[in-house]
Coordinates of C-alpha atoms in Angstrom, one line a residue:
X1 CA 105.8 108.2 78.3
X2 CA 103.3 110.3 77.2
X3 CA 103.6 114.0 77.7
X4 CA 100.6 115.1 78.9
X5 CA 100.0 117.7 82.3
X6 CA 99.2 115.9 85.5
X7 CA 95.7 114.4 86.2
X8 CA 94.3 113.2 89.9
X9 CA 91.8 110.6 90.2
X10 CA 90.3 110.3 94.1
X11 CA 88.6 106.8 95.0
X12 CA 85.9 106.9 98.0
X13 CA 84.1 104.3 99.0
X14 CA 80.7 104.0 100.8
X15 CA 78.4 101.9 102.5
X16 CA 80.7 99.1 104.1
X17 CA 84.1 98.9 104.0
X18 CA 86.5 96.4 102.8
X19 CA 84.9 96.8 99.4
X20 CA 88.2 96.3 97.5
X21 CA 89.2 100.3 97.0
X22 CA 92.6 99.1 96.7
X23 CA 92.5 96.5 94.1
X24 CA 90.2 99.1 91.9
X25 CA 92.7 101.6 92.3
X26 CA 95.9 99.1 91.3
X27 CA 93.8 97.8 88.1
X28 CA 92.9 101.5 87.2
X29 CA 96.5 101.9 87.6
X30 CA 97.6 98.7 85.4
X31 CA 95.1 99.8 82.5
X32 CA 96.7 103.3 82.1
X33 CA 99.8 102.4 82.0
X34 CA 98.9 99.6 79.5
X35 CA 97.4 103.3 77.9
X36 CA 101.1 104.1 78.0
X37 CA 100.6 106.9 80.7
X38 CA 102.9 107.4 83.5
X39 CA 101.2 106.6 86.9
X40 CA 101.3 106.4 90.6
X41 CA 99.0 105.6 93.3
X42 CA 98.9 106.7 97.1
X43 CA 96.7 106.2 100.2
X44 CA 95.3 108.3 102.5
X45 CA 94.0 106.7 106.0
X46 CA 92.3 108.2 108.4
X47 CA 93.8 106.5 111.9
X48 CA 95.6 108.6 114.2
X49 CA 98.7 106.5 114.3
X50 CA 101.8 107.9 112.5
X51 CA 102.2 104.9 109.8
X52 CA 100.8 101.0 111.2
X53 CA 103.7 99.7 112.6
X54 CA 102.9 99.2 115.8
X55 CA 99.3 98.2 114.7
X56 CA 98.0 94.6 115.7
X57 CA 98.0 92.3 112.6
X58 CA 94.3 91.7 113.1
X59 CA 93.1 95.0 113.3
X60 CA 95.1 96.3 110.4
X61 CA 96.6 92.9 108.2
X62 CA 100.5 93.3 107.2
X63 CA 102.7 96.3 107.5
X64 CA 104.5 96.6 103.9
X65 CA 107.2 97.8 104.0
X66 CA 108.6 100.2 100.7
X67 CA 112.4 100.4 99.4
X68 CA 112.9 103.5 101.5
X69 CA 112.0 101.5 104.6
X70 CA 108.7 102.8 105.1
X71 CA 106.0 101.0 106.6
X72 CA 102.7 101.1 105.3
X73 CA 99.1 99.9 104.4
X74 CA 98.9 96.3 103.0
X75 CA 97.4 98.4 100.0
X76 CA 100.2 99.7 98.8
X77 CA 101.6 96.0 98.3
X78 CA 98.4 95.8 95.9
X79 CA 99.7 98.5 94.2
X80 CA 103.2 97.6 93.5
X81 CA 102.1 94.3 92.6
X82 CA 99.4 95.9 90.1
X83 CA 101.7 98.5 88.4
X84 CA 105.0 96.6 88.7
X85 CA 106.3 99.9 90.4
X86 CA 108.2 100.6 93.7
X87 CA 106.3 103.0 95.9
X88 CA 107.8 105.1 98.7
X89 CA 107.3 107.3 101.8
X90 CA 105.4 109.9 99.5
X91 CA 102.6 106.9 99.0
X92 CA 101.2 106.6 102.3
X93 CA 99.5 109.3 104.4
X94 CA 97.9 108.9 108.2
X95 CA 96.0 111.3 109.8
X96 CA 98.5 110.9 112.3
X97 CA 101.1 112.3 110.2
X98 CA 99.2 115.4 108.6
X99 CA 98.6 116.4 112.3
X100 CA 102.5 116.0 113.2
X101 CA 103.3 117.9 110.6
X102 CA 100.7 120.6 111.4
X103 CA 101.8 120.7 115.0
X104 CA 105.5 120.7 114.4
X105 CA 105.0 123.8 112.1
X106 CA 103.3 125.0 114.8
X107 CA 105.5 124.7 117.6
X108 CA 108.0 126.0 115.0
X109 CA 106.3 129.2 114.0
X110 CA 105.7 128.9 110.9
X111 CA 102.1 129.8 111.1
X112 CA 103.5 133.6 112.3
X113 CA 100.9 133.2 115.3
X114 CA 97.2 132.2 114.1
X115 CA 94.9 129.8 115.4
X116 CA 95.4 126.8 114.2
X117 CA 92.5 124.9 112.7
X118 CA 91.5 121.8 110.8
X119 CA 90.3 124.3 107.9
X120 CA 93.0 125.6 106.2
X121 CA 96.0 123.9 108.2
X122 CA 94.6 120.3 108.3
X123 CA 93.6 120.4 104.5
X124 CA 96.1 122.6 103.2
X125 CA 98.5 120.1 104.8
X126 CA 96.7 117.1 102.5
X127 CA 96.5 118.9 99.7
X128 CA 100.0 119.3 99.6
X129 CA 100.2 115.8 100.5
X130 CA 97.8 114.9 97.1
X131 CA 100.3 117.0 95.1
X132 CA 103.5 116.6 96.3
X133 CA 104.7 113.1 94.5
X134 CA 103.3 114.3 90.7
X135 CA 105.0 117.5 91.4
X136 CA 108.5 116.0 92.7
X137 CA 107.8 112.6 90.0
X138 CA 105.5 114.5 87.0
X139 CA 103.6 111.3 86.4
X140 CA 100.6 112.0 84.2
X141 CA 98.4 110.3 86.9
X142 CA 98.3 109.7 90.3
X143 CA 95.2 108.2 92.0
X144 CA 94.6 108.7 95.9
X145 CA 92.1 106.2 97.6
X146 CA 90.8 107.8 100.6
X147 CA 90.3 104.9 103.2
X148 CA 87.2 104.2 105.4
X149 CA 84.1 104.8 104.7
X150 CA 81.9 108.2 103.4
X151 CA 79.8 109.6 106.7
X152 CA 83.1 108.5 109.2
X153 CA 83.7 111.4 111.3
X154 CA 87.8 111.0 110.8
X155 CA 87.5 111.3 107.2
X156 CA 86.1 114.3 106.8
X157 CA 89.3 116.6 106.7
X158 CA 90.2 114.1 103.7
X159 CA 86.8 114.5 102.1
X160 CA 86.8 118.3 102.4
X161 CA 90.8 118.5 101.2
X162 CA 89.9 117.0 97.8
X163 CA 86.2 118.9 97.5
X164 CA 88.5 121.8 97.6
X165 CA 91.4 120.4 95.5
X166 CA 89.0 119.3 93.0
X167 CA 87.5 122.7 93.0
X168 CA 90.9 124.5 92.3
X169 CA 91.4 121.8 89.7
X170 CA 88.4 121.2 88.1
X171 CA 89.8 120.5 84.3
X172 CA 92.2 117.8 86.0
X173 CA 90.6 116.1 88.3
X174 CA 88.2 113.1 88.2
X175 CA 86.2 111.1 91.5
X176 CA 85.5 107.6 91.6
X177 CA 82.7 106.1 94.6
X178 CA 82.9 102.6 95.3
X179 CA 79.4 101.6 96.6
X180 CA 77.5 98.5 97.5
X181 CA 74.8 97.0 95.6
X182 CA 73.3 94.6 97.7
X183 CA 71.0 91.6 95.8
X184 CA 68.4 91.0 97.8
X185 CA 67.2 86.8 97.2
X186 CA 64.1 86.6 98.6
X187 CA 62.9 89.5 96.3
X188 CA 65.1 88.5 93.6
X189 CA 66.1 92.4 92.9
X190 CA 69.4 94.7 93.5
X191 CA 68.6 97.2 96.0
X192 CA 70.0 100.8 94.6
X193 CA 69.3 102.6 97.5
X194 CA 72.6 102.0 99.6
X195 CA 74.2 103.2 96.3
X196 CA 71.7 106.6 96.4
X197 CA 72.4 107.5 100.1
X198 CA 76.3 107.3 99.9
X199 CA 76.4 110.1 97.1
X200 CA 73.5 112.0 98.7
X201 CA 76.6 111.9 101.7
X202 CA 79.3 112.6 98.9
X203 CA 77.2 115.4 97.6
X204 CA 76.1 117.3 101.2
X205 CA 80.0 117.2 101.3
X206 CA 80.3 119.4 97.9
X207 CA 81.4 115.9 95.8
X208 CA 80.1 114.7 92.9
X209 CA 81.4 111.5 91.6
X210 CA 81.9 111.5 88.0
X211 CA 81.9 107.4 88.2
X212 CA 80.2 105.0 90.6
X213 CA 81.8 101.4 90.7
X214 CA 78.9 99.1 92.2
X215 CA 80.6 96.5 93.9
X216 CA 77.9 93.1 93.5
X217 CA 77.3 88.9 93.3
X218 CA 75.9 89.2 89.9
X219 CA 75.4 91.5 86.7
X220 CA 72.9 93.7 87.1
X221 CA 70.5 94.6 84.3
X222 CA 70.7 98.4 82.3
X223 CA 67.8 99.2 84.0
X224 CA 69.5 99.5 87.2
X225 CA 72.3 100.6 85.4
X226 CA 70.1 103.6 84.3
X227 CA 68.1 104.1 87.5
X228 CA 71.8 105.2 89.5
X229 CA 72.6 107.2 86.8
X230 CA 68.8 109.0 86.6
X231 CA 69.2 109.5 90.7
X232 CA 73.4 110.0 91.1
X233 CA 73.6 112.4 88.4
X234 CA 76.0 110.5 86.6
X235 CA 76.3 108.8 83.6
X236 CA 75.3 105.7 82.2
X237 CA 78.3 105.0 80.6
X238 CA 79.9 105.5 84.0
X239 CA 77.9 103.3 86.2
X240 CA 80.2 100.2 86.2
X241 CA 80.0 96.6 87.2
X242 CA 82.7 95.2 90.2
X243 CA 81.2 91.8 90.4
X244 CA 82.6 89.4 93.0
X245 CA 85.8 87.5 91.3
X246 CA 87.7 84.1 92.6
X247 CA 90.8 86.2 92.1
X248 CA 92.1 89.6 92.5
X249 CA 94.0 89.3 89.3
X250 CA 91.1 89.3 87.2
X251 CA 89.7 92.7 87.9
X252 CA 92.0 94.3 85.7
X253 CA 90.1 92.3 83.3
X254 CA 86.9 92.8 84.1
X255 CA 87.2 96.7 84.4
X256 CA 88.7 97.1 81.0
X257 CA 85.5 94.9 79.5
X258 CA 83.3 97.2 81.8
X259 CA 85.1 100.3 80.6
X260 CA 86.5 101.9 83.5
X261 CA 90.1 103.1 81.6
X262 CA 88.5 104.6 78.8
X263 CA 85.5 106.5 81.1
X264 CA 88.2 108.1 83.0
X265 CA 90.0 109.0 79.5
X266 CA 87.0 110.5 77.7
X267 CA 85.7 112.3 81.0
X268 CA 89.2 114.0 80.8
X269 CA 89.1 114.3 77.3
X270 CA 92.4 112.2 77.4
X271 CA 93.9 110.1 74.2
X272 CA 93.1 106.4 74.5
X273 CA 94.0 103.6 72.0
X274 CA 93.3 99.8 72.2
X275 CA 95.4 97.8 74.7
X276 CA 96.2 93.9 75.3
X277 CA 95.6 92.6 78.2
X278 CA 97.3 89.0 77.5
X279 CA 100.0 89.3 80.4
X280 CA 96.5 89.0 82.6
X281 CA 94.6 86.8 80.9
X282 CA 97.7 84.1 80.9
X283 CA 98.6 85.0 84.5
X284 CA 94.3 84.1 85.4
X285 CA 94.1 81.5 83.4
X286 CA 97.1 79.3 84.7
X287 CA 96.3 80.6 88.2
X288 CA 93.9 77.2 88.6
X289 CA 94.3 75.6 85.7
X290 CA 92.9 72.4 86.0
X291 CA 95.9 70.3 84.6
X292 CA 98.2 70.9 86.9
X293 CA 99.7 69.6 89.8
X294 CA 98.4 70.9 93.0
X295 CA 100.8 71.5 95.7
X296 CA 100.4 72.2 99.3
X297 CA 102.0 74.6 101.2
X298 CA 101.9 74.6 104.9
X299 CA 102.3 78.4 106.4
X300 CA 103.4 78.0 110.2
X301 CA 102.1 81.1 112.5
X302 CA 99.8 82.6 115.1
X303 CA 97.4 84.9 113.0
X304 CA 96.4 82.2 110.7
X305 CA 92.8 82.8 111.2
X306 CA 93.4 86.2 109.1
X307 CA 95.3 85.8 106.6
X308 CA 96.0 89.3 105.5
X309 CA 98.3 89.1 108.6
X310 CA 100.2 87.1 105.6
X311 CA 98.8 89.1 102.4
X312 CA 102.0 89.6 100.8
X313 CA 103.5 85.8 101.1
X314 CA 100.4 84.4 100.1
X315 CA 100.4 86.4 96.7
X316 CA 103.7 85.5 96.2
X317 CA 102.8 81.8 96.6
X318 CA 100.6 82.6 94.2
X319 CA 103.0 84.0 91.7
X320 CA 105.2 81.6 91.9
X321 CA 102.6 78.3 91.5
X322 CA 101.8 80.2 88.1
X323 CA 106.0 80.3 87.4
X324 CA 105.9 76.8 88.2
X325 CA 102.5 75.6 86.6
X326 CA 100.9 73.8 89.5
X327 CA 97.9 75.0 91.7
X328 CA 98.4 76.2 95.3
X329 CA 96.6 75.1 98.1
X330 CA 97.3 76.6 101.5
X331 CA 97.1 74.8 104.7
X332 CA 97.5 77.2 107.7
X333 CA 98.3 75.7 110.6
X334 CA 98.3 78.1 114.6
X335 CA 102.3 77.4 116.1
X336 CA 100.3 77.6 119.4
X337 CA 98.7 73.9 118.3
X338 CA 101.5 72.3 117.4
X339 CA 102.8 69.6 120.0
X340 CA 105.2 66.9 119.9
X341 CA 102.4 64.1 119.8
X342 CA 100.3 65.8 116.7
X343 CA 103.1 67.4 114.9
X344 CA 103.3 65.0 111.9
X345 CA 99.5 64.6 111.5
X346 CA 99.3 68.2 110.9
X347 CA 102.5 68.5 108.8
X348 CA 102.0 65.4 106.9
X349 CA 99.5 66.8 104.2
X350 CA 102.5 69.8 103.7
X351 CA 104.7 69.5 100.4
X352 CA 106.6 72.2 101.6
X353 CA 106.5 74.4 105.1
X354 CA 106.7 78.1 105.7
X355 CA 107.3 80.2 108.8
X356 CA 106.5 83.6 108.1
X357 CA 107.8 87.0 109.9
X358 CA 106.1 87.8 113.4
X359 CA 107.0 89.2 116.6
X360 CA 106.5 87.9 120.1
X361 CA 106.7 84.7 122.1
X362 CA 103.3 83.4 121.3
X363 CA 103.4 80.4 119.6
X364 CA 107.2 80.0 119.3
X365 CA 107.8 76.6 120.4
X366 CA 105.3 75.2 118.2
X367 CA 107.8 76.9 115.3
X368 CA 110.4 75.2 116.7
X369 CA 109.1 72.3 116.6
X370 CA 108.5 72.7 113.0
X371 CA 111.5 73.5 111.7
X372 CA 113.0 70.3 113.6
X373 CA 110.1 68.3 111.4
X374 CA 110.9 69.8 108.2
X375 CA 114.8 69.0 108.9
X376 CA 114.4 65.5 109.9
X377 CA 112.5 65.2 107.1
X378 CA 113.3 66.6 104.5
X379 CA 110.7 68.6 103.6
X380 CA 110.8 71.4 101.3
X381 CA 111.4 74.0 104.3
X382 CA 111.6 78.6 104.1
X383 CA 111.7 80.7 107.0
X384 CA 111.3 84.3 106.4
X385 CA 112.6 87.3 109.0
X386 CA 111.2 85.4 112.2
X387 CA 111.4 81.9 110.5
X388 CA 115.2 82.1 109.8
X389 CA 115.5 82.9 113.6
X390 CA 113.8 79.9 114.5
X391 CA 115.5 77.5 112.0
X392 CA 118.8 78.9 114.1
X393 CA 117.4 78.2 117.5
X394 CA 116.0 74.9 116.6
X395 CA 119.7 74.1 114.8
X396 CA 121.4 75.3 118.3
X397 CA 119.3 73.3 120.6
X398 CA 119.3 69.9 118.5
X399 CA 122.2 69.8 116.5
X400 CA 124.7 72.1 118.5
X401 CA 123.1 70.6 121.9
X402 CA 122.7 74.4 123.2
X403 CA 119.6 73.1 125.6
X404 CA 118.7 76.4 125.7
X405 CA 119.2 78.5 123.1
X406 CA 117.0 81.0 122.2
X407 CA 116.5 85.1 121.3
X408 CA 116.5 87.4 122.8
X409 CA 113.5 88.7 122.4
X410 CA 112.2 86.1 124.1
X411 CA 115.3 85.2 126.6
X412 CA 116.0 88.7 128.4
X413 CA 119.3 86.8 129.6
X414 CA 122.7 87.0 127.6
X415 CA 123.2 83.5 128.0
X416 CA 122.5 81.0 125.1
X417 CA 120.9 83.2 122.8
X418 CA 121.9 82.4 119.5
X419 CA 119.4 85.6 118.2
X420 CA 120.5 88.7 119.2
X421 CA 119.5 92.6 119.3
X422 CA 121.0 94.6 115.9
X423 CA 123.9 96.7 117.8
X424 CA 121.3 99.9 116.6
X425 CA 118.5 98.5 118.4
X426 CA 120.1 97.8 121.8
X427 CA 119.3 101.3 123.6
X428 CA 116.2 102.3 121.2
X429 CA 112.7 103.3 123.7
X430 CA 110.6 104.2 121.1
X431 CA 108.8 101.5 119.0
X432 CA 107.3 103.0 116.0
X433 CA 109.6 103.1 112.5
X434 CA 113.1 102.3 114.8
X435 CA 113.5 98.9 113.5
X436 CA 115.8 98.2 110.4
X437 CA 113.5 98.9 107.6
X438 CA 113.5 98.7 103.8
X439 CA 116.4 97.7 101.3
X440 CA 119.8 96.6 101.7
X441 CA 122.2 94.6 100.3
X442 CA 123.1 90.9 100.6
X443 CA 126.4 89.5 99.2
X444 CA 126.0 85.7 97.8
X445 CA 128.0 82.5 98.5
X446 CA 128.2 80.9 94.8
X447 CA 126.8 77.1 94.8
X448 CA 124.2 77.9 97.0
X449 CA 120.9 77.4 96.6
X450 CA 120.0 81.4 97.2
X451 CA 122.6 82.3 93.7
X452 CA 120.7 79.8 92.1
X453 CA 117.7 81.3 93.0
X454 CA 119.4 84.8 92.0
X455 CA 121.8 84.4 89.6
X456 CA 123.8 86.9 91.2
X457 CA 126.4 87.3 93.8
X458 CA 124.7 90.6 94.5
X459 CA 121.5 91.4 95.7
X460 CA 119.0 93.8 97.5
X461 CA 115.8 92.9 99.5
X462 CA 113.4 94.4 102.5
X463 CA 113.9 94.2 105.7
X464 CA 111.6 94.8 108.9
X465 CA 112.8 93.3 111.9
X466 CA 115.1 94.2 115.3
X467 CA 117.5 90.6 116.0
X468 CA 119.9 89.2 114.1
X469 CA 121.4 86.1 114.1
X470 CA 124.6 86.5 116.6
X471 CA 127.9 86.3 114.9
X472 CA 129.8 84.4 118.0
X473 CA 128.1 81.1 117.2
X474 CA 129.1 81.4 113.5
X475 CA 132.1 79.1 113.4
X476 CA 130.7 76.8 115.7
X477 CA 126.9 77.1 113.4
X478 CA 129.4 76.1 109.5
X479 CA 131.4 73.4 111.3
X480 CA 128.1 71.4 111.7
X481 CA 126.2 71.7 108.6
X482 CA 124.8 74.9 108.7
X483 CA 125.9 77.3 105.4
X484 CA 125.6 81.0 105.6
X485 CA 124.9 81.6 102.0
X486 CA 124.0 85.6 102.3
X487 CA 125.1 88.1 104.7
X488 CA 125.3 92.0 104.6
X489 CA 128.6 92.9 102.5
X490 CA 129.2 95.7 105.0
X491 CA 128.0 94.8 108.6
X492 CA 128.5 91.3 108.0
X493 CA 125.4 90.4 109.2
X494 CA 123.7 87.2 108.5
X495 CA 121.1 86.9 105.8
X496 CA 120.4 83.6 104.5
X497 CA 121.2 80.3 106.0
X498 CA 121.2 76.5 104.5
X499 CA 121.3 73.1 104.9
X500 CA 123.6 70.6 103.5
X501 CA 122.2 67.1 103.2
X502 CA 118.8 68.3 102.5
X503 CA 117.1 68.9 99.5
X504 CA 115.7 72.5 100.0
X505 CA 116.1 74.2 103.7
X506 CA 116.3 77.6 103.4
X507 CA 115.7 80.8 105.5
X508 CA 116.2 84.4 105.0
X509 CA 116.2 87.8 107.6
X510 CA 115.0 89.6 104.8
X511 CA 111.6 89.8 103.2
X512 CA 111.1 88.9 99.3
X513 CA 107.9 88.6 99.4
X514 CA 107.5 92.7 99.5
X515 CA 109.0 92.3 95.9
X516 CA 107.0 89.6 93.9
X517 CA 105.1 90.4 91.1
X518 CA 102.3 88.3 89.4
X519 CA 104.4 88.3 85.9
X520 CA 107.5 88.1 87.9
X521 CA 107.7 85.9 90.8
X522 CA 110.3 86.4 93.9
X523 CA 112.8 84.0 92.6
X524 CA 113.5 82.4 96.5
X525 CA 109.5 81.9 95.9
X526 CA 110.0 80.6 92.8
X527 CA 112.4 77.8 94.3
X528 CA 110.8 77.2 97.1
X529 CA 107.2 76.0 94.9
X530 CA 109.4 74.3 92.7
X531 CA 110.7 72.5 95.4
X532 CA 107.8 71.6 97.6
X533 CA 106.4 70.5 93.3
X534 CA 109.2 67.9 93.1
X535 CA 108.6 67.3 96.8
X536 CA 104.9 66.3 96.2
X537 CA 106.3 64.2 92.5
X538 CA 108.4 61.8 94.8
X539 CA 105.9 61.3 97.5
X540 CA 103.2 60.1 95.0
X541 CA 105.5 57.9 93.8
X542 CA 107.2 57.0 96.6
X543 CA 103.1 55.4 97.7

């Protein structure tokens, strides 16, 4: 690690959202530490709400959930993935939780009796915020994306916190602005002047970017290139190119050939040297390679008409295709379709089948009903958090002839319910951050299909969820084929369960998708693709 004082970069984006802050700020954070600096990255959001989760997946996507059991923005999942780094609590910051703070201090006294205002309680309370995780961590870097847009009213505190850290800072600090360049076909020119009016915003504010990312279809010509710089104040050399890419994964690459790493290192007057970038450019180019097999994955849920509901799983089918060289294909398929009568035509096309985490009764039966398909058979089958509950109640009702067998979550009765509330979470009223959340351990039955996975009889994965599977049915669960192959070394609660007589059924209350990497797949992810692979080999040439 280089030893080097602490440096903050800020990312703001303008015009729309949804730009890809996120994935700019995890690739800035991949090339320097391929420039051997120490980095982390956090995110600032603007919402009221303490952290999102208790936010609807299709307003907000996946809650990731850190090893400290935080739950957070699906950005911070970009991150880890980017950086191959575990983030915590200190990453993610709400405006929800700068004003608890405030207000508790408050109500506490600690403001000896003034007024309390948004300027200097609100933004002294994110500057410390900004500062805290180099100071605790001393990495040489840490880059904050603000979320939302520039000219959003709840922002602002944000966007005046860093105009006055930046000020206090000035030899240390660096801003990025994500923009829009729009290419206009029927005139057959890029339109700059989206890009002019969100740093006229920045600059009423008191910001001045020191680099504009111009997020476009196409390459745009010098001329333009030169025109932003002329009218932004900014230089050439730091106008860069964020063309539309068929994969996230390849804008590491693309803003190391536009220059991004070493315009941040000369802007700080920073030492850079030349770096290799073969990791990425192997991981891109046998992410659809043409010569290999292409397997399909069914995912099984009831937000499947947004898949960042799913964001995490999906890159970690992603990861593990690459581990496995074959190409993914992804057939989503709404549990609230799903009927007895059309349950094989729209499972059929599936190599292997996926139920993903969830809460809430919508849609359940048509899980169930899956899980009964994948068992009978034979297909390649993993349930994660929500799916391994199902693969129990579907197992109780058809193999253990409990007619009704179900959760409680969804059976407020005591009777029959094979899923039960964690002891914790029995008398809990408040909703927000109670659950179990983040890592713990899981203890490994040998010649299972999870330590071959694993390699170890000792393990630790992320958890998010309030049920459990309930331990009075155990015996009665292993004497009829069911195997419980992980379980908590200390509670004793249940894990990972499998099927004997089948060639890959497997389900799991943790979450290891919160833990793949693109050079380092989740190894139950791993399995699972190889499986549904060998799945695909035999039906071929079983026609």
């Amino acid at each position: 690690m280089k030893k080097h004082k602490n440096h903050y970069i800020f990312i703001t984006g303008g015009v729309i959202s949804s730009l890809g802050k996120g994935i700019i700020a995890a690739s800035l954070g991949s090339l320097l530490k391929k420039q051997e600096y120490s980095v982390t990255i956090q995110k600032f959001d603007p919402y009221l709400n303490i952290d999102p989760g208790t936010m609807n997946p299709y307003q907000h996507g996946e809650v990731f959930v850190t090893e400290d059991g935080t739950e957070t923005d699906l950005d911070l999942g970009h991150y880890e993935r980017f950086i191959d780094q575990n983030l915590s609590k200190k990453n993610n910051v709400t405006s929800g939780m700068i004003f608890w703070d405030v207000l508790n201090n408050e109500r506490n006294g600690k403001y000896l009796g003034k007024t309390v205002q948004i300027i200097p309680h609100i933004t002294n309370e994110i500057k410390n915020k900004i500062s805290q995780t180099l100071s605790e961590d001393n990495f040489n870097f840490i880059i904050t994306e603000i979320g939302g847009t520039v000219g959003d009213i709840e922002s602002l505190p944000f966007l005046e916190a860093i105009r006055q850290f930046q000020y206090q800072n000035k030899t240390t600090c660096i801003h990025i602005h994500l923009t829009l360049l729009p290419f206009i076909k029927t005139s057959n020119e890029f339109k700059t002047k989206p890009t002019q009016h969100s740093v006229k915003e920045l600059r009423e504010i008191g910001i001045q970017p020191d680099i504009i990312i111009c997020r476009c279809e196409k390459p745009f010509t010098q001329e333009i290139k030169s025109k932003i710089a002329l009218f932004c104040d900014v230089k050439e050399k730091n106008i860069i190119a964020a063309i539309d890419a068929k994969s996230i994964y390849s804008l590491p690459l693309y803003m190391h050939k536009e220059g991004l790493d070493t315009a941040i290192l000369d802007t700080l007057n920073l030492p850079k040297k030349k770096i290799s970038l073969q990791d990425w450019e192997y991981f891109n180019s046998q992410l659809e390679n043409k010569n290999n097999t292409t397997i399909t994955i069914g995912i099984v849920g009831k937000y499947t008409n947004y898949s960042d509901s799913y964001i995490s799983i999906v890159e970690s089918l992603k990861h593990s295709s690459v581990h496995n060289n074959c190409n993914l294909k992804i057939l989503w398929i709404d549990s609230e379709k799903i009927t007895e009568k059309n349950i094989t035509k729209l499972l059929a096309p599936c190599n292997g089948i996926l139920i993903p985490g969830g809460f809430g009764e919508r849609g359940i039966e048509g899980k169930v009903l899956t899980a009964k398909y994948a068992r009978e058979q034979k297909i390649p089958f993993f349930g994660i958090c929500l799916g391994l509950q199902i693969a129990i109640i579907e197992f109780a009702r058809n193999i253990l002839h409990i007619k009704n067998a179900n959760s409680k979550e969804f059976n407020k009765t005591e009777k029959d319910n094979v899923i039960t509330f964690l002891p914790e979470q029995k008398n809990l009223l408040k909703k927000g951050a109670s659950m179990r959340l983040g890592a713990y351990t899981c203890q490994i039955k040998k010649d299972s299909l999870l330590f071959k996975a694993y390699q170890s009889t000792i393990i630790s994965e992320r958890h998010r969820h309030r049920y459990e599977f309930n331990n009075h049915y155990k015996t009665q669960f292993e004497d009829n084929g069911l195997i419980i192959s992980g379980k908590n070394p200390n509670s004793q609660l249940v894990e990972v369960i499998e099927l004997k007589n089948h060639p890959w059924f497997l389900a799991c209350q943790f979450h290891p998708e919160f833990k793949s990497r693109p050079q380092k797949g989740s190894p139950l992810f791993n399995q699972f693709t190889q499986a549904a692979k060998t799945n695909r080999n035999e039906q071929k040439n079983r026609k």
